[in-house]
């Protein structure tokens, strides 16, 4: 069974501060690593799909890095804003197609 | 708005009953996925269809079944419902069925079994 783990489970950050959190996954048979953002009362929204070791992707103030050899990915948020408050999920495919999701990091930005 | 639609938005029913959840994928997407989000669990993959055929199966109970129709919409049927089936059920779609495909999630159907 593929275990995808995220830490921390929750995080409170002051508005304007930068933050980061981690997704760990088994490094063997790596296919891809997905990041999603899930706001309360909405549905998960895709942020990034990462496939190559050393990959770095950016979307506005959010960026992510990938290390497939050691099995981790970091998500960074620069200059946090209240609208960044959400649960951030990572997921990795197991077997043919199915995505295995981590439990998420719940981020709260304090104004 | 992801372009994936799900109906109904909310469903309240009783134990032992049967319900059908419906999902319409984004225009052009061939693959549909169903997920369950229970109170204390993360998103759990249930089943995937690609162009009408079952492609992958996850932790889907025997009381649950799904299908994808020729127009590519999908239905998830839940029968002999139990209290523990109360959850948020998401449908997602992607263009193809590969591991690197971005999945676009619908708004979900919240099921409450009383």
Coordinates of N, CA and C in Angstrom, one line a residue:
Chain A
X1 N 0.9 -1.2 0.0 CA 0.0 0.0 0.0 C 0.9 1.2 0.0
X2 N 0.5 2.2 -0.8 CA 1.3 3.4 -1.0 C 0.8 4.4 0.1
X3 N 1.8 4.8 1.0 CA 1.4 5.8 2.0 C 1.9 7.2 1.6
X4 N 1.0 8.1 1.5 CA 1.3 9.5 1.2 C 1.0 10.2 2.5
X5 N 2.0 10.9 3.1 CA 1.9 11.5 4.3 C 2.2 13.0 4.2
X6 N 1.5 13.8 5.0 CA 1.7 15.3 4.9 C 2.0 15.8 6.3
X7 N 2.8 16.8 6.4 CA 3.1 17.4 7.7 C 3.4 18.9 7.5
X8 N 3.0 19.7 8.4 CA 2.2 19.3 9.6 C 0.7 19.1 9.2
X9 N -0.1 18.7 10.1 CA -1.5 18.5 9.9 C -2.2 19.8 9.8
X10 N -1.8 20.8 10.6 CA -2.4 22.1 10.5 C -1.3 23.2 10.8
X11 N -1.5 24.3 10.4 CA -0.5 25.4 10.4 C -1.3 26.7 10.5
X12 N -0.8 27.6 11.5 CA -1.4 28.9 11.5 C -0.2 29.9 11.2
X13 N -0.5 30.8 10.3 CA 0.6 31.7 9.8 C 0.1 33.1 9.8
X14 N 0.9 34.0 10.2 CA 0.5 35.4 10.2 C 0.5 35.9 8.7
X15 N -0.5 36.8 8.4 CA -0.5 37.4 7.1 C 0.8 38.0 6.8
X16 N 1.2 37.8 5.6 CA 2.5 38.4 5.1 C 3.7 37.5 5.3
X17 N 3.6 36.5 6.2 CA 4.7 35.6 6.4 C 4.7 34.5 5.3
X18 N 5.8 33.9 5.1 CA 6.0 32.8 4.2 C 6.0 31.5 4.9
X19 N 5.5 30.5 4.3 CA 5.4 29.2 4.9 C 5.7 28.0 4.0
X20 N 5.9 26.9 4.5 CA 6.0 25.7 3.6 C 5.6 24.5 4.4
X21 N 5.2 23.4 3.7 CA 4.9 22.2 4.3 C 5.3 21.0 3.3
X22 N 5.2 19.8 3.9 CA 5.8 18.7 3.3 C 4.9 17.6 2.9
X23 N 5.2 16.9 1.8 CA 4.5 15.7 1.4 C 5.5 14.6 1.2
X24 N 5.3 13.5 1.9 CA 6.2 12.4 1.7 C 5.5 11.2 1.0
X25 N 6.3 10.5 0.2 CA 5.7 9.4 -0.6 C 6.8 8.4 -0.8
X26 N 6.4 7.1 -1.0 CA 7.5 6.1 -1.3 C 8.1 6.5 -2.6
X27 N 9.5 6.4 -2.6 CA 10.2 6.8 -3.8 C 10.3 5.7 -4.9
X28 N 10.0 4.5 -4.5 CA 10.0 3.4 -5.5 C 8.8 3.5 -6.4
X29 N 9.0 3.2 -7.7 CA 7.9 3.2 -8.7 C 7.2 4.5 -8.7
X30 N 7.9 5.6 -8.7 CA 7.3 6.9 -8.7 C 6.8 7.2 -10.1
X31 N 5.6 7.8 -10.2 CA 5.0 8.2 -11.4 C 4.8 9.7 -11.5
X32 N 4.1 10.2 -10.5 CA 3.8 11.7 -10.5 C 3.4 12.1 -9.0
X33 N 3.4 13.4 -8.8 CA 3.0 13.9 -7.5 C 2.1 15.1 -7.8
X34 N 0.9 15.0 -7.3 CA -0.1 16.0 -7.5 C -0.3 16.9 -6.3
X35 N -0.5 18.2 -6.4 CA -0.8 19.1 -5.3 C -2.2 19.7 -5.6
X36 N -3.1 19.7 -4.6 CA -4.4 20.3 -4.7 C -4.6 21.3 -3.6
X37 N -5.4 22.2 -3.9 CA -5.8 23.2 -2.8 C -7.3 23.0 -2.6
X38 N -7.7 22.9 -1.4 CA -9.1 22.6 -1.1 C -9.6 23.7 -0.1
X39 N -10.4 24.6 -0.6 CA -11.0 25.6 0.3 C -12.3 25.1 0.9
X40 N -12.6 25.5 2.1 CA -13.8 25.1 2.8 C -15.1 25.3 1.9
X41 N -15.9 24.3 1.9 CA -17.2 24.4 1.1 C -17.0 24.5 -0.4
X42 N -15.8 24.2 -0.8 CA -15.6 24.1 -2.3 C -15.0 22.7 -2.6
X43 N -14.6 22.5 -3.9 CA -14.0 21.2 -4.2 C -12.5 21.4 -4.4
X44 N -11.7 20.3 -4.3 CA -10.3 20.4 -4.5 C -10.0 21.0 -5.9
X45 N -9.0 21.8 -5.9 CA -8.6 22.5 -7.2 C -7.1 22.2 -7.4
X46 N -6.8 21.7 -8.6 CA -5.5 21.3 -9.0 C -4.5 22.5 -8.9
X47 N -3.3 22.3 -8.3 CA -2.3 23.3 -8.3 C -1.2 22.9 -9.3
X48 N -0.6 21.7 -9.0 CA 0.5 21.3 -9.8 C 0.5 19.7 -10.0
X49 N 1.1 19.3 -11.1 CA 1.4 17.9 -11.3 C 2.9 17.9 -11.6
X50 N 3.6 17.1 -10.8 CA 5.1 17.1 -10.9 C 5.6 15.7 -11.2
X51 N 6.5 15.6 -12.1 CA 6.9 14.3 -12.6 C 8.4 14.1 -12.5
X52 N 9.2 15.1 -12.6 CA 10.7 14.9 -12.8 C 11.4 15.3 -11.5
X53 N 12.4 14.5 -11.1 CA 13.2 14.8 -9.9 C 13.8 16.2 -10.1
X54 N 13.7 17.0 -9.1 CA 14.3 18.3 -9.1 C 13.4 19.3 -9.7
X55 N 12.2 18.9 -10.2 CA 11.2 19.7 -10.7 C 10.8 20.8 -9.8
X56 N 10.6 22.0 -10.3 CA 10.1 23.1 -9.5 C 9.0 23.8 -10.3
X57 N 7.8 24.0 -9.7 CA 6.7 24.6 -10.4 C 6.2 25.8 -9.6
X58 N 5.7 26.8 -10.3 CA 5.3 28.0 -9.6 C 4.0 28.5 -10.2
X59 N 3.1 29.0 -9.2 CA 1.8 29.6 -9.7 C 1.6 30.8 -8.7
X60 N 1.9 32.0 -9.2 CA 1.8 33.1 -8.4 C 2.7 33.1 -7.2
X61 N 2.2 33.1 -6.0 CA 3.0 33.1 -4.8 C 3.3 31.7 -4.3
X62 N 2.7 30.7 -5.0 CA 2.8 29.3 -4.5 C 3.8 28.6 -5.4
X63 N 4.7 27.9 -4.8 CA 5.6 27.1 -5.6 C 5.8 25.7 -5.0
X64 N 6.3 24.8 -5.7 CA 6.5 23.4 -5.2 C 7.8 22.8 -5.8
X65 N 8.5 22.0 -5.0 CA 9.7 21.3 -5.4 C 9.4 19.8 -5.3
X66 N 10.2 19.0 -6.0 CA 10.1 17.6 -5.9 C 11.4 16.9 -5.9
X67 N 11.5 15.9 -4.9 CA 12.7 15.1 -4.8 C 12.2 13.6 -4.9
X68 N 12.3 13.0 -6.0 CA 11.8 11.7 -6.2 C 12.7 10.6 -5.6
X69 N 14.0 10.9 -5.4 CA 14.9 10.0 -4.9 C 14.7 9.7 -3.4
X70 N 14.4 10.8 -2.7 CA 14.2 10.7 -1.3 C 12.7 10.7 -0.9
X71 N 11.8 10.9 -1.9 CA 10.4 10.8 -1.7 C 9.8 11.9 -0.9
X72 N 10.0 13.2 -1.4 CA 9.3 14.3 -0.7 C 9.1 15.4 -1.7
X73 N 8.1 16.2 -1.4 CA 7.8 17.4 -2.1 C 7.5 18.5 -1.1
X74 N 8.0 19.7 -1.4 CA 7.6 20.8 -0.5 C 6.7 21.8 -1.3
X75 N 5.8 22.3 -0.6 CA 4.9 23.4 -1.1 C 5.3 24.7 -0.3
X76 N 5.6 25.8 -1.1 CA 5.9 27.0 -0.4 C 4.8 28.1 -0.8
X77 N 4.5 28.9 0.2 CA 3.7 30.0 0.0 C 4.4 31.3 0.4
X78 N 4.6 32.2 -0.5 CA 5.3 33.4 -0.1 C 4.4 34.5 0.2
X79 N 4.6 35.3 1.3 CA 3.8 36.4 1.6 C 2.3 36.0 1.8
X80 N 2.0 35.1 2.7 CA 0.7 34.5 2.9 C -0.4 35.6 2.9
X81 N -1.5 35.3 2.3 CA -2.7 36.2 2.3 C -3.9 35.4 2.9
X82 N -4.9 36.1 3.4 CA -6.0 35.4 4.0 C -6.7 34.4 3.0
X83 N -6.7 34.7 1.7 CA -7.3 33.8 0.7 C -6.5 32.6 0.5
X84 N -5.3 32.5 1.1 CA -4.5 31.2 1.0 C -5.0 30.2 2.0
X85 N -5.9 30.6 2.9 CA -6.4 29.7 3.9 C -7.1 28.5 3.2
X86 N -6.7 27.3 3.4 CA -7.3 26.2 2.7 C -6.6 24.9 3.2
X87 N -7.0 23.8 2.8 CA -6.3 22.5 3.1 C -5.6 22.2 1.8
X88 N -4.3 21.9 1.9 CA -3.5 21.6 0.8 C -3.2 20.1 0.8
X89 N -3.6 19.4 -0.3 CA -3.5 18.0 -0.4 C -2.4 17.6 -1.4
X90 N -1.7 16.6 -1.1 CA -0.8 16.0 -2.2 C -1.3 14.6 -2.4
X91 N -1.0 14.1 -3.6 CA -1.5 12.7 -4.0 C -0.5 12.1 -5.0
X92 N -0.4 10.8 -4.9 CA 0.5 10.1 -5.8 C -0.2 8.9 -6.4
X93 N 0.0 8.6 -7.6 CA -0.8 7.5 -8.2 C -0.2 6.2 -7.7
X94 N -1.2 5.3 -7.4 CA -0.8 3.9 -7.1 C -1.4 3.0 -8.2
X95 N -0.5 2.1 -8.6 CA -1.0 1.2 -9.6 C -1.3 1.9 -10.9
X96 N -2.3 1.6 -11.6 CA -2.6 2.1 -12.9 C -2.9 3.6 -12.9
X97 N -4.0 3.9 -12.2 CA -4.4 5.3 -12.3 C -4.7 5.9 -11.0
X98 N -5.2 5.1 -10.0 CA -5.8 5.8 -8.8 C -4.8 6.6 -8.0
X99 N -5.3 7.8 -7.6 CA -4.6 8.7 -6.8 C -4.8 8.3 -5.4
X100 N -3.7 8.3 -4.6 CA -3.7 8.1 -3.2 C -3.4 9.4 -2.5
X101 N -4.4 10.0 -1.8 CA -4.2 11.3 -1.2 C -3.6 11.2 0.2
X102 N -2.9 12.3 0.5 CA -2.5 12.4 1.9 C -3.6 13.0 2.7
X103 N -3.5 13.2 4.0 CA -4.5 13.7 4.9 C -4.6 15.2 4.8
X104 N -3.7 15.9 4.2 CA -3.7 17.3 4.0 C -3.1 18.1 5.1
X105 N -2.7 19.3 4.7 CA -2.2 20.3 5.7 C -3.2 21.4 5.7
X106 N -3.8 21.7 6.8 CA -4.8 22.7 6.9 C -4.1 24.0 7.3
X107 N -4.1 25.0 6.4 CA -3.4 26.2 6.6 C -4.4 27.4 6.9
X108 N -4.2 28.1 8.0 CA -5.0 29.2 8.4 C -4.1 30.4 8.4
X109 N -4.5 31.5 7.7 CA -3.7 32.7 7.7 C -4.4 33.7 8.6
X110 N -3.7 34.1 9.6 CA -4.3 35.1 10.6 C -4.0 36.5 10.1
X111 N -5.1 37.3 10.0 CA -4.9 38.7 9.5 C -4.1 39.6 10.6
Chain B
X1 N -15.0 27.4 -11.0 CA -15.9 26.3 -11.5 C -15.1 25.4 -12.4
X2 N -15.0 24.1 -12.0 CA -14.1 23.2 -12.7 C -14.7 22.7 -14.0
X3 N -16.1 22.9 -14.2 CA -16.7 22.3 -15.4 C -17.3 20.9 -15.1
X4 N -17.0 20.4 -14.0 CA -17.6 19.1 -13.6 C -18.9 19.4 -12.8
X5 N -20.0 18.7 -13.1 CA -21.2 19.0 -12.4 C -21.6 17.7 -11.7
X6 N -22.2 17.9 -10.5 CA -22.7 16.7 -9.7 C -24.1 17.1 -9.2
X7 N -24.9 16.1 -9.2 CA -26.3 16.2 -8.7 C -26.6 15.0 -7.9
X8 N -27.4 15.1 -6.8 CA -27.8 16.3 -6.2 C -26.7 16.9 -5.4
X9 N -26.8 18.1 -4.8 CA -25.8 18.7 -4.0 C -25.9 18.1 -2.6
X10 N -27.1 17.8 -2.1 CA -27.3 17.3 -0.8 C -28.4 16.1 -0.9
X11 N -28.2 15.1 -0.1 CA -29.1 14.0 -0.1 C -29.3 13.5 1.3
X12 N -30.5 13.4 1.8 CA -30.8 12.8 3.1 C -31.7 11.6 2.9
X13 N -31.3 10.5 3.5 CA -32.0 9.3 3.3 C -31.9 8.4 4.5
X14 N -32.6 7.3 4.5 CA -32.6 6.4 5.7 C -31.8 5.2 5.4
X15 N -31.4 4.5 6.5 CA -30.7 3.3 6.4 C -31.5 2.3 5.6
X16 N -30.8 1.5 4.8 CA -31.4 0.5 4.0 C -31.9 0.9 2.6
X17 N -31.9 2.2 2.4 CA -32.3 2.8 1.1 C -31.2 2.7 0.1
X18 N -31.6 3.1 -1.1 CA -30.7 3.1 -2.3 C -30.7 4.5 -2.9
X19 N -29.6 5.0 -3.3 CA -29.5 6.4 -3.9 C -28.6 6.3 -5.1
X20 N -28.8 7.3 -6.0 CA -27.9 7.4 -7.2 C -27.4 8.8 -7.2
X21 N -26.1 8.9 -7.4 CA -25.4 10.2 -7.5 C -25.0 10.3 -9.0
X22 N -25.1 11.5 -9.5 CA -24.8 11.7 -10.9 C -23.7 12.7 -11.1
X23 N -22.9 12.4 -12.1 CA -21.7 13.3 -12.4 C -21.6 13.5 -13.9
X24 N -21.5 14.7 -14.3 CA -21.2 15.0 -15.7 C -19.8 15.6 -15.8
X25 N -18.9 14.9 -16.6 CA -17.5 15.4 -16.6 C -17.4 16.7 -17.4
X26 N -16.2 17.3 -17.4 CA -15.9 18.4 -18.3 C -16.0 18.0 -19.7
X27 N -16.4 18.9 -20.6 CA -16.5 18.7 -22.0 C -15.2 18.2 -22.5
X28 N -15.2 17.0 -23.2 CA -14.0 16.5 -23.7 C -13.3 15.5 -22.9
X29 N -13.6 15.4 -21.6 CA -12.9 14.5 -20.7 C -13.5 13.1 -20.8
X30 N -12.7 12.1 -20.9 CA -13.1 10.7 -21.1 C -13.1 9.9 -19.8
X31 N -12.4 10.4 -18.8 CA -12.2 9.6 -17.6 C -13.0 10.3 -16.4
X32 N -13.6 9.4 -15.7 CA -14.4 9.9 -14.5 C -13.9 9.1 -13.3
X33 N -13.7 9.7 -12.2 CA -13.3 9.1 -10.9 C -14.3 9.4 -9.9
X34 N -14.5 8.5 -9.0 CA -15.4 8.7 -7.8 C -14.5 8.6 -6.5
X35 N -14.8 9.6 -5.6 CA -14.1 9.6 -4.3 C -15.1 9.7 -3.2
X36 N -14.7 9.2 -2.0 CA -15.5 9.4 -0.8 C -14.6 10.1 0.2
X37 N -15.3 11.1 0.8 CA -14.6 11.9 1.9 C -15.4 11.7 3.2
X38 N -15.0 10.8 4.1 CA -15.7 10.7 5.3 C -15.1 11.6 6.4
X39 N -15.8 11.7 7.5 CA -15.5 12.7 8.5 C -14.0 12.6 9.0
X40 N -13.5 11.5 9.2 CA -12.2 11.3 9.8 C -11.2 10.7 8.8
X41 N -11.6 10.7 7.6 CA -10.7 10.1 6.6 C -10.4 11.1 5.5
X42 N -9.3 10.8 4.8 CA -8.9 11.7 3.7 C -9.8 11.2 2.5
X43 N -9.5 11.8 1.3 CA -10.2 11.4 0.1 C -9.8 10.0 -0.2
X44 N -10.8 9.2 -0.4 CA -10.6 7.8 -0.7 C -11.1 7.5 -2.1
X45 N -10.3 6.9 -2.9 CA -10.6 6.6 -4.3 C -11.6 5.4 -4.3
X46 N -12.6 5.5 -5.0 CA -13.6 4.4 -5.1 C -13.5 3.7 -6.5
X47 N -13.6 4.4 -7.6 CA -13.6 3.7 -8.8 C -13.3 4.7 -10.0
X48 N -12.8 4.2 -11.1 CA -12.5 5.1 -12.2 C -13.1 4.4 -13.5
X49 N -13.7 5.2 -14.3 CA -14.1 4.8 -15.7 C -13.4 5.6 -16.7
X50 N -13.2 4.9 -17.8 CA -12.5 5.6 -19.0 C -13.3 5.2 -20.2
X51 N -13.9 6.2 -20.8 CA -14.7 6.0 -22.1 C -15.7 4.8 -22.0
X52 N -16.3 4.8 -20.9 CA -17.4 3.8 -20.7 C -16.9 2.5 -20.0
X53 N -15.6 2.3 -19.9 CA -15.1 1.0 -19.3 C -14.5 1.3 -17.9
X54 N -14.7 0.3 -17.0 CA -14.1 0.4 -15.7 C -12.6 0.3 -15.9
X55 N -11.9 1.2 -15.3 CA -10.4 1.2 -15.5 C -9.6 0.9 -14.2
X56 N -10.1 1.3 -13.1 CA -9.4 1.0 -11.8 C -10.5 1.0 -10.7
X57 N -10.2 0.2 -9.7 CA -11.1 0.0 -8.6 C -10.3 0.2 -7.3
X58 N -10.9 1.0 -6.4 CA -10.3 1.2 -5.1 C -11.1 0.5 -4.0
X59 N -11.2 1.2 -2.9 CA -11.9 0.6 -1.7 C -13.4 0.7 -1.8
X60 N -14.0 0.3 -2.9 CA -15.4 0.4 -3.1 C -16.1 -0.8 -2.6
X61 N -17.2 -0.6 -1.8 CA -17.9 -1.7 -1.2 C -18.7 -2.4 -2.2
X62 N -19.1 -3.6 -1.9 CA -19.9 -4.4 -2.9 C -21.3 -3.8 -3.0
X63 N -21.7 -3.1 -2.0 CA -23.1 -2.4 -2.0 C -23.1 -1.2 -3.0
X64 N -21.9 -0.8 -3.4 CA -21.8 0.3 -4.3 C -21.5 -0.1 -5.7
X65 N -22.0 0.6 -6.7 CA -21.7 0.2 -8.1 C -21.7 1.5 -8.8
X66 N -21.0 1.5 -10.0 CA -21.0 2.7 -10.8 C -21.0 2.3 -12.3
X67 N -21.3 3.3 -13.1 CA -21.2 3.0 -14.5 C -21.0 4.4 -15.2
X68 N -20.5 4.3 -16.4 CA -20.3 5.5 -17.3 C -21.1 5.2 -18.6
X69 N -21.9 6.2 -18.9 CA -22.8 6.0 -20.1 C -22.1 6.5 -21.4
X70 N -22.7 6.2 -22.5 CA -22.2 6.6 -23.8 C -22.0 8.1 -23.9
X71 N -22.8 8.9 -23.2 CA -22.6 10.4 -23.3 C -21.5 10.8 -22.3
X72 N -20.9 9.8 -21.6 CA -19.7 10.0 -20.7 C -20.2 10.4 -19.3
X73 N -21.4 10.7 -19.0 CA -21.8 11.0 -17.6 C -21.7 9.7 -16.9
X74 N -21.6 9.8 -15.5 CA -21.4 8.6 -14.7 C -22.4 8.7 -13.6
X75 N -22.8 7.5 -13.1 CA -23.6 7.4 -11.9 C -23.0 6.5 -10.9
X76 N -23.1 6.9 -9.6 CA -22.6 6.0 -8.5 C -23.9 5.6 -7.8
X77 N -24.1 4.3 -7.7 CA -25.3 3.8 -7.0 C -24.8 3.2 -5.6
X78 N -25.5 3.7 -4.6 CA -25.2 3.2 -3.2 C -26.5 2.5 -2.7
X79 N -26.4 1.3 -2.3 CA -27.5 0.5 -1.9 C -27.4 0.0 -0.5
X80 N -28.5 -0.4 0.1 CA -28.5 -0.9 1.5 C -27.7 0.0 2.4
X81 N -28.0 1.3 2.3 CA -27.2 2.3 3.0 C -27.1 2.1 4.5
X82 N -26.0 2.4 5.0 CA -25.7 2.3 6.4 C -25.3 3.7 6.9
X83 N -25.4 3.9 8.2 CA -25.0 5.2 8.8 C -23.6 5.6 8.4
X84 N -22.7 4.7 8.3 CA -21.3 4.9 8.0 C -21.1 5.4 6.6
X85 N -22.1 5.3 5.7 CA -22.0 5.7 4.4 C -22.2 7.2 4.2
X86 N -22.6 7.9 5.3 CA -22.7 9.3 5.3 C -21.3 9.9 5.0
X87 N -21.2 10.7 4.0 CA -20.0 11.3 3.5 C -20.2 12.3 2.4
X88 N -19.1 12.9 2.0 CA -19.1 13.7 0.8 C -18.5 12.9 -0.3
X89 N -19.3 12.8 -1.4 CA -18.9 12.0 -2.5 C -18.5 13.0 -3.7
X90 N -17.3 12.9 -4.1 CA -16.8 13.7 -5.2 C -16.6 12.9 -6.5
X91 N -16.9 13.5 -7.5 CA -16.6 13.0 -8.9 C -15.5 13.9 -9.4
X92 N -14.6 13.4 -10.2 CA -13.6 14.1 -10.8 C -13.5 13.6 -12.3
X93 N -12.9 14.5 -13.1 CA -12.7 14.0 -14.5 C -11.4 14.4 -15.0
X94 N -10.9 13.7 -16.0 CA -9.7 14.1 -16.7 C -9.8 13.8 -18.2
X95 N -8.9 14.4 -19.0 CA -9.0 14.2 -20.4 C -8.8 12.7 -20.8
X96 N -7.6 12.2 -20.3 CA -7.3 10.8 -20.5 C -7.3 10.1 -19.2
X97 N -6.6 8.9 -19.1 CA -6.6 8.1 -17.9 C -5.2 8.0 -17.3
X98 N -4.2 8.7 -17.7 CA -2.9 8.5 -17.3 C -2.6 9.0 -15.9
X99 N -1.5 8.6 -15.3 CA -1.1 8.9 -13.9 C -0.8 10.4 -13.7
X100 N -0.4 11.0 -14.8 CA 0.0 12.4 -14.8 C -1.2 13.4 -15.1
X101 N -2.3 12.8 -15.3 CA -3.5 13.6 -15.7 C -4.0 14.4 -14.5
X102 N -4.2 15.7 -14.8 CA -4.8 16.5 -13.7 C -6.3 16.1 -13.6
X103 N -6.8 15.9 -12.4 CA -8.2 15.6 -12.2 C -8.9 16.9 -11.8
X104 N -10.0 17.1 -12.4 CA -10.9 18.3 -12.0 C -12.1 17.8 -11.3
X105 N -12.2 18.4 -10.1 CA -13.2 17.9 -9.2 C -14.5 18.6 -9.3
X106 N -15.6 17.9 -9.1 CA -16.9 18.5 -9.1 C -17.2 19.1 -7.7
X107 N -18.4 19.7 -7.4 CA -18.7 20.3 -6.2 C -19.0 19.3 -5.1
X108 N -19.3 18.0 -5.4 CA -19.5 17.0 -4.4 C -21.0 16.9 -4.2
X109 N -21.4 15.7 -3.7 CA -22.7 15.4 -3.1 C -22.6 15.0 -1.7
X110 N -23.2 15.7 -0.8 CA -23.2 15.4 0.6 C -24.3 14.5 0.9
X111 N -24.0 13.3 1.4 CA -25.0 12.3 1.7 C -25.1 12.1 3.2
X112 N -26.3 12.2 3.7 CA -26.5 11.9 5.1 C -27.5 10.8 5.2
X113 N -27.1 9.7 5.9 CA -27.9 8.6 6.1 C -28.4 8.6 7.6
X114 N -29.7 8.6 7.8 CA -30.2 8.7 9.1 C -30.8 7.3 9.6

